[in-house]
């Protein structure tokens, strides 16, 4: 395993935590002020739409849990190489989880384009980070 | 009027891109220097290695880079984060001038840090 790719995987996971964490923080602790979008765009139309939750859990919370689990898995793959969880190698689990994350991100992009007809910068950024995590997972 | 509106609209994006461009390498260095210190210890100048243990210097720099990355991503008092980033990068370039073929990318990052500082100067 290449530790350079482990470092880049962990870097991406932390970037994802920052992205999703900002959305969670804004929603639960600082919702009186609008999201600061780098594109000067109103993201709240997306983040506060009816599509903002799935199975009663907000998407940004799911994203935060996903990135935290990716961070833990990345660290575990470095410090415990060859770790097997429930008969499945950790590296395979990371690939499957990153793939599932990307499918969910693509679904959310589809929702933004065809249902909400608007976009959220941080959601797009999250999809990009998830794509990079999946690509990176093949080099772990 | 139209031009100033355009600059105003895209200054947030430019700032975000510059902050990310600086934060990601800082994060990567902090993490990689922790995971494989032997790959980074060569960038610490000899005079410092004679004064302090290598692991201490590398660990301290990794923590500093991590804090800088989080600070840049947070968006809080960015001009100061940009100043610290520029000083950090300038120090790295100066003490590693003999390895210019490797650290020439840091010159680009240094200019990005200065650009971020200039962009935020009057804010």
mmCIF file of C-alpha atoms in Angstrom:
data_model
loop_
_atom_site.group_PDB
_atom_site.id
_atom_site.type_symbol
_atom_site.label_atom_id
_atom_site.label_comp_id
_atom_site.label_asym_id
_atom_site.label_seq_id
_atom_site.Cartn_x
_atom_site.Cartn_y
_atom_site.Cartn_z
ATOM 1 C CA UNK A 1 0.000 0.000 0.000
ATOM 2 C CA UNK A 2 1.224 3.489 -0.794
ATOM 3 C CA UNK A 3 1.203 5.847 2.156
ATOM 4 C CA UNK A 4 1.119 8.812 -0.237
ATOM 5 C CA UNK A 5 -2.303 7.679 -1.440
ATOM 6 C CA UNK A 6 -3.377 7.043 2.149
ATOM 7 C CA UNK A 7 -2.391 10.628 2.958
ATOM 8 C CA UNK A 8 -4.314 11.966 -0.046
ATOM 9 C CA UNK A 9 -7.323 9.796 0.927
ATOM 10 C CA UNK A 10 -7.261 11.210 4.474
ATOM 11 C CA UNK A 11 -6.821 14.759 3.080
ATOM 12 C CA UNK A 12 -9.925 14.295 0.917
ATOM 13 C CA UNK A 13 -11.884 12.867 3.872
ATOM 14 C CA UNK A 14 -10.971 15.914 6.001
ATOM 15 C CA UNK A 15 -11.956 18.240 3.139
ATOM 16 C CA UNK A 16 -15.294 16.406 2.989
ATOM 17 C CA UNK A 17 -15.724 16.765 6.759
ATOM 18 C CA UNK A 18 -15.090 20.514 6.416
ATOM 19 C CA UNK A 19 -17.640 20.766 3.593
ATOM 20 C CA UNK A 20 -20.417 18.710 5.229
ATOM 21 C CA UNK A 21 -19.532 19.999 8.696
ATOM 22 C CA UNK A 22 -20.032 23.591 7.560
ATOM 23 C CA UNK A 23 -23.519 22.748 6.259
ATOM 24 C CA UNK A 24 -24.408 20.920 9.502
ATOM 25 C CA UNK A 25 -23.089 23.800 11.625
ATOM 26 C CA UNK A 26 -25.006 26.374 9.579
ATOM 27 C CA UNK A 27 -28.263 24.408 9.810
ATOM 28 C CA UNK A 28 -28.180 23.553 13.519
ATOM 29 C CA UNK A 29 -26.254 26.438 15.103
ATOM 30 C CA UNK A 30 -26.245 29.432 12.788
ATOM 31 C CA UNK A 31 -29.345 29.139 10.639
ATOM 32 C CA UNK A 32 -30.294 32.821 11.092
ATOM 33 C CA UNK A 33 -27.572 33.847 8.611
ATOM 34 C CA UNK A 34 -27.519 32.565 5.009
ATOM 35 C CA UNK A 35 -24.865 30.146 3.745
ATOM 36 C CA UNK A 36 -21.749 31.945 2.518
ATOM 37 C CA UNK A 37 -21.533 30.649 -1.045
ATOM 38 C CA UNK A 38 -18.314 31.353 -2.998
ATOM 39 C CA UNK A 39 -20.489 31.875 -6.073
ATOM 40 C CA UNK A 40 -22.734 34.408 -4.265
ATOM 41 C CA UNK A 41 -25.595 31.985 -4.812
ATOM 42 C CA UNK A 42 -28.497 31.201 -2.506
ATOM 43 C CA UNK A 43 -27.896 27.555 -1.584
ATOM 44 C CA UNK A 44 -30.816 27.457 0.872
ATOM 45 C CA UNK A 45 -33.277 26.684 -1.933
ATOM 46 C CA UNK A 46 -31.491 23.320 -2.192
ATOM 47 C CA UNK A 47 -30.377 22.752 1.406
ATOM 48 C CA UNK A 48 -33.821 23.557 2.842
ATOM 49 C CA UNK A 49 -35.885 21.841 0.137
ATOM 50 C CA UNK A 50 -38.053 18.760 0.705
ATOM 51 C CA UNK A 51 -35.166 16.713 -0.716
ATOM 52 C CA UNK A 52 -32.839 17.785 2.108
ATOM 53 C CA UNK A 53 -33.613 14.679 4.173
ATOM 54 C CA UNK A 54 -33.645 10.974 3.414
ATOM 55 C CA UNK A 55 -35.195 8.526 5.901
ATOM 56 C CA UNK A 56 -35.670 11.491 8.309
ATOM 57 C CA UNK A 57 -31.914 12.203 8.379
ATOM 58 C CA UNK A 58 -30.545 15.365 6.780
ATOM 59 C CA UNK A 59 -28.260 14.796 3.787
ATOM 60 C CA UNK A 60 -25.409 16.870 5.253
ATOM 61 C CA UNK A 61 -25.504 14.728 8.428
ATOM 62 C CA UNK A 62 -25.294 11.592 6.276
ATOM 63 C CA UNK A 63 -22.416 13.202 4.376
ATOM 64 C CA UNK A 64 -20.599 14.091 7.578
ATOM 65 C CA UNK A 65 -20.984 10.511 8.877
ATOM 66 C CA UNK A 66 -19.745 9.204 5.515
ATOM 67 C CA UNK A 67 -16.612 11.391 5.525
ATOM 68 C CA UNK A 68 -15.850 10.632 9.190
ATOM 69 C CA UNK A 69 -16.136 6.893 8.447
ATOM 70 C CA UNK A 70 -13.859 7.355 5.408
ATOM 71 C CA UNK A 71 -11.320 9.156 7.621
ATOM 72 C CA UNK A 72 -11.400 6.346 10.210
ATOM 73 C CA UNK A 73 -11.183 3.705 7.458
ATOM 74 C CA UNK A 74 -8.252 5.534 5.825
ATOM 75 C CA UNK A 75 -6.367 5.665 9.116
ATOM 76 C CA UNK A 76 -7.225 2.012 9.848
ATOM 77 C CA UNK A 77 -5.994 0.921 6.398
ATOM 78 C CA UNK A 78 -2.623 2.490 7.180
ATOM 79 C CA UNK A 79 -2.186 1.378 10.781
ATOM 80 C CA UNK A 80 -3.912 -2.009 10.397
ATOM 81 C CA UNK A 81 -3.185 -3.174 6.825
ATOM 82 C CA UNK A 82 -4.964 -6.382 5.920
ATOM 83 C CA UNK A 83 -7.778 -5.717 8.403
ATOM 84 C CA UNK A 84 -10.864 -7.824 7.688
ATOM 85 C CA UNK A 85 -14.296 -6.701 8.933
ATOM 86 C CA UNK A 86 -17.132 -9.260 8.884
ATOM 87 C CA UNK A 87 -15.224 -11.422 6.361
ATOM 88 C CA UNK A 88 -14.691 -8.447 4.012
ATOM 89 C CA UNK A 89 -11.257 -6.811 3.551
ATOM 90 C CA UNK A 90 -11.275 -3.178 4.716
ATOM 91 C CA UNK A 91 -9.976 -1.898 1.363
ATOM 92 C CA UNK A 92 -12.919 -3.530 -0.432
ATOM 93 C CA UNK A 93 -15.324 -2.003 2.114
ATOM 94 C CA UNK A 94 -13.798 1.441 1.459
ATOM 95 C CA UNK A 95 -14.283 1.005 -2.293
ATOM 96 C CA UNK A 96 -17.882 -0.156 -1.847
ATOM 97 C CA UNK A 97 -18.685 2.690 0.558
ATOM 98 C CA UNK A 98 -17.073 5.310 -1.705
ATOM 99 C CA UNK A 99 -18.964 3.856 -4.690
ATOM 100 C CA UNK A 100 -22.256 3.998 -2.756
ATOM 101 C CA UNK A 101 -21.441 7.567 -1.721
ATOM 102 C CA UNK A 102 -20.850 8.532 -5.341
ATOM 103 C CA UNK A 103 -24.134 6.938 -6.446
ATOM 104 C CA UNK A 104 -25.948 8.912 -3.735
ATOM 105 C CA UNK A 105 -24.138 12.117 -4.790
ATOM 106 C CA UNK A 106 -25.136 11.537 -8.420
ATOM 107 C CA UNK A 107 -28.741 11.043 -7.281
ATOM 108 C CA UNK A 108 -28.585 14.372 -5.419
ATOM 109 C CA UNK A 109 -27.140 16.097 -8.500
ATOM 110 C CA UNK A 110 -30.030 14.647 -10.535
ATOM 111 C CA UNK A 111 -32.460 16.007 -7.910
ATOM 112 C CA UNK A 112 -30.858 19.447 -8.121
ATOM 113 C CA UNK A 113 -31.017 19.548 -11.924
ATOM 114 C CA UNK A 114 -34.415 18.016 -12.595
ATOM 115 C CA UNK A 115 -36.466 18.433 -9.394
ATOM 116 C CA UNK A 116 -35.272 21.574 -7.602
ATOM 117 C CA UNK A 117 -33.913 23.185 -10.802
ATOM 118 C CA UNK A 118 -31.233 24.964 -8.795
ATOM 119 C CA UNK A 119 -27.817 24.055 -7.441
ATOM 120 C CA UNK A 120 -25.820 24.196 -4.216
ATOM 121 C CA UNK A 121 -22.080 24.825 -4.453
ATOM 122 C CA UNK A 122 -21.265 22.767 -1.358
ATOM 123 C CA UNK A 123 -23.332 19.802 -2.616
ATOM 124 C CA UNK A 124 -21.448 19.864 -5.930
ATOM 125 C CA UNK A 125 -18.156 20.104 -4.059
ATOM 126 C CA UNK A 126 -19.165 17.134 -1.907
ATOM 127 C CA UNK A 127 -19.909 15.088 -5.049
ATOM 128 C CA UNK A 128 -16.474 15.987 -6.453
ATOM 129 C CA UNK A 129 -14.741 14.979 -3.197
ATOM 130 C CA UNK A 130 -16.658 11.670 -3.157
ATOM 131 C CA UNK A 131 -15.612 10.989 -6.777
ATOM 132 C CA UNK A 132 -11.967 11.688 -5.881
ATOM 133 C CA UNK A 133 -12.276 9.434 -2.798
ATOM 134 C CA UNK A 134 -13.528 6.590 -4.996
ATOM 135 C CA UNK A 135 -10.694 7.050 -7.520
ATOM 136 C CA UNK A 136 -8.168 7.318 -4.662
ATOM 137 C CA UNK A 137 -9.522 4.152 -3.002
ATOM 138 C CA UNK A 138 -8.255 2.073 -5.952
ATOM 139 C CA UNK A 139 -4.687 3.129 -5.119
ATOM 140 C CA UNK A 140 -4.833 2.236 -1.422
ATOM 141 C CA UNK B 1 -20.141 49.618 -13.069
ATOM 142 C CA UNK B 2 -20.705 46.301 -14.753
ATOM 143 C CA UNK B 3 -17.026 45.399 -14.384
ATOM 144 C CA UNK B 4 -16.961 46.178 -10.635
ATOM 145 C CA UNK B 5 -20.052 43.980 -10.157
ATOM 146 C CA UNK B 6 -18.259 41.161 -11.951
ATOM 147 C CA UNK B 7 -15.185 41.513 -9.710
ATOM 148 C CA UNK B 8 -17.409 41.642 -6.636
ATOM 149 C CA UNK B 9 -19.279 38.483 -7.657
ATOM 150 C CA UNK B 10 -16.199 36.423 -8.325
ATOM 151 C CA UNK B 11 -13.955 37.644 -5.502
ATOM 152 C CA UNK B 12 -15.630 35.161 -3.111
ATOM 153 C CA UNK B 13 -14.970 32.321 -5.539
ATOM 154 C CA UNK B 14 -11.362 33.457 -6.097
ATOM 155 C CA UNK B 15 -10.822 33.646 -2.334
ATOM 156 C CA UNK B 16 -12.375 30.198 -1.842
ATOM 157 C CA UNK B 17 -10.215 28.673 -4.591
ATOM 158 C CA UNK B 18 -7.037 30.242 -3.201
ATOM 159 C CA UNK B 19 -7.880 29.127 0.354
ATOM 160 C CA UNK B 20 -8.527 25.584 -0.879
ATOM 161 C CA UNK B 21 -5.392 25.629 -3.056
ATOM 162 C CA UNK B 22 -3.328 26.446 0.040
ATOM 163 C CA UNK B 23 -5.227 24.354 2.594
ATOM 164 C CA UNK B 24 -5.133 21.068 0.643
ATOM 165 C CA UNK B 25 -1.299 20.915 0.292
ATOM 166 C CA UNK B 26 -0.890 21.963 3.941
ATOM 167 C CA UNK B 27 -3.293 19.184 4.999
ATOM 168 C CA UNK B 28 -1.532 16.654 2.781
ATOM 169 C CA UNK B 29 1.913 17.564 4.117
ATOM 170 C CA UNK B 30 0.678 17.404 7.729
ATOM 171 C CA UNK B 31 -0.828 13.947 7.197
ATOM 172 C CA UNK B 32 1.934 12.479 5.024
ATOM 173 C CA UNK B 33 4.675 13.781 7.331
ATOM 174 C CA UNK B 34 2.904 11.980 10.188
ATOM 175 C CA UNK B 35 2.418 8.729 8.233
ATOM 176 C CA UNK B 36 5.889 8.580 6.637
ATOM 177 C CA UNK B 37 8.220 11.057 8.387
ATOM 178 C CA UNK B 38 11.300 9.645 6.637
ATOM 179 C CA UNK B 39 10.104 11.178 3.342
ATOM 180 C CA UNK B 40 9.954 14.693 4.813
ATOM 181 C CA UNK B 41 12.761 14.877 7.327
ATOM 182 C CA UNK B 42 15.244 15.820 4.583
ATOM 183 C CA UNK B 43 13.544 19.191 4.169
ATOM 184 C CA UNK B 44 14.424 20.244 7.726
ATOM 185 C CA UNK B 45 17.657 22.280 7.687
ATOM 186 C CA UNK B 46 20.707 20.758 9.393
ATOM 187 C CA UNK B 47 21.187 23.628 11.835
ATOM 188 C CA UNK B 48 17.710 22.950 13.269
ATOM 189 C CA UNK B 49 18.268 19.173 13.312
ATOM 190 C CA UNK B 50 21.396 19.793 15.386
ATOM 191 C CA UNK B 51 19.387 21.783 17.918
ATOM 192 C CA UNK B 52 16.197 19.710 18.252
ATOM 193 C CA UNK B 53 15.128 16.083 17.631
ATOM 194 C CA UNK B 54 13.933 15.493 14.035
ATOM 195 C CA UNK B 55 10.641 13.926 15.142
ATOM 196 C CA UNK B 56 9.846 16.940 17.317
ATOM 197 C CA UNK B 57 10.532 19.396 14.477
ATOM 198 C CA UNK B 58 8.558 17.367 11.962
ATOM 199 C CA UNK B 59 5.659 16.861 14.381
ATOM 200 C CA UNK B 60 5.559 20.564 15.265
ATOM 201 C CA UNK B 61 5.568 21.549 11.599
ATOM 202 C CA UNK B 62 2.843 18.998 10.811
ATOM 203 C CA UNK B 63 0.664 20.438 13.601
ATOM 204 C CA UNK B 64 1.376 23.982 12.359
ATOM 205 C CA UNK B 65 0.439 23.032 8.774
ATOM 206 C CA UNK B 66 -2.735 21.298 9.981
ATOM 207 C CA UNK B 67 -3.793 24.364 12.002
ATOM 208 C CA UNK B 68 -3.054 26.623 9.016
ATOM 209 C CA UNK B 69 -5.163 24.396 6.733
ATOM 210 C CA UNK B 70 -8.121 24.420 9.140
ATOM 211 C CA UNK B 71 -7.753 28.192 9.592
ATOM 212 C CA UNK B 72 -7.743 28.752 5.816
ATOM 213 C CA UNK B 73 -10.818 26.548 5.350
ATOM 214 C CA UNK B 74 -12.655 28.230 8.234
ATOM 215 C CA UNK B 75 -12.707 31.602 6.466
ATOM 216 C CA UNK B 76 -11.947 33.447 9.759
ATOM 217 C CA UNK B 77 -9.562 36.451 9.559
ATOM 218 C CA UNK B 78 -8.169 35.164 6.275
ATOM 219 C CA UNK B 79 -5.624 37.934 5.726
ATOM 220 C CA UNK B 80 -3.720 36.756 8.813
ATOM 221 C CA UNK B 81 -3.961 33.113 7.714
ATOM 222 C CA UNK B 82 -2.627 34.187 4.304
ATOM 223 C CA UNK B 83 0.254 36.065 5.982
ATOM 224 C CA UNK B 84 1.212 33.031 8.111
ATOM 225 C CA UNK B 85 0.945 30.789 5.026
ATOM 226 C CA UNK B 86 3.212 33.110 3.028
ATOM 227 C CA UNK B 87 5.778 33.260 5.855
ATOM 228 C CA UNK B 88 5.666 29.465 6.247
ATOM 229 C CA UNK B 89 6.179 28.913 2.521
ATOM 230 C CA UNK B 90 8.892 31.580 2.266
ATOM 231 C CA UNK B 91 10.789 29.896 5.128
ATOM 232 C CA UNK B 92 10.469 26.491 3.420
ATOM 233 C CA UNK B 93 11.762 27.914 0.121
ATOM 234 C CA UNK B 94 14.675 29.792 1.714
ATOM 235 C CA UNK B 95 15.986 26.847 3.773
ATOM 236 C CA UNK B 96 15.581 24.427 0.837
ATOM 237 C CA UNK B 97 16.978 26.527 -2.008
ATOM 238 C CA UNK B 98 19.392 23.725 -2.893
ATOM 239 C CA UNK B 99 16.385 21.500 -3.652
ATOM 240 C CA UNK B 100 14.783 24.026 -5.980
ATOM 241 C CA UNK B 101 13.864 21.300 -8.474
ATOM 242 C CA UNK B 102 11.450 19.938 -5.819
ATOM 243 C CA UNK B 103 10.301 23.037 -4.011
ATOM 244 C CA UNK B 104 9.705 25.248 -7.071
ATOM 245 C CA UNK B 105 5.999 24.435 -6.670
ATOM 246 C CA UNK B 106 6.120 26.148 -3.290
ATOM 247 C CA UNK B 107 6.994 29.384 -5.095
ATOM 248 C CA UNK B 108 3.600 29.141 -6.823
ATOM 249 C CA UNK B 109 1.922 28.448 -3.484
ATOM 250 C CA UNK B 110 3.734 31.426 -1.935
ATOM 251 C CA UNK B 111 2.386 33.681 -4.682
ATOM 252 C CA UNK B 112 -1.095 32.207 -4.130
ATOM 253 C CA UNK B 113 -0.835 33.059 -0.417
ATOM 254 C CA UNK B 114 0.217 36.615 -1.282
ATOM 255 C CA UNK B 115 -2.665 36.869 -3.774
ATOM 256 C CA UNK B 116 -5.097 35.712 -1.065
ATOM 257 C CA UNK B 117 -3.712 38.302 1.338
ATOM 258 C CA UNK B 118 -4.044 41.065 -1.275
ATOM 259 C CA UNK B 119 -7.607 39.945 -2.070
ATOM 260 C CA UNK B 120 -8.560 40.101 1.620
ATOM 261 C CA UNK B 121 -6.514 43.162 2.553
ATOM 262 C CA UNK B 122 -9.330 45.708 2.731
ATOM 263 C CA UNK B 123 -11.912 43.288 4.164
#
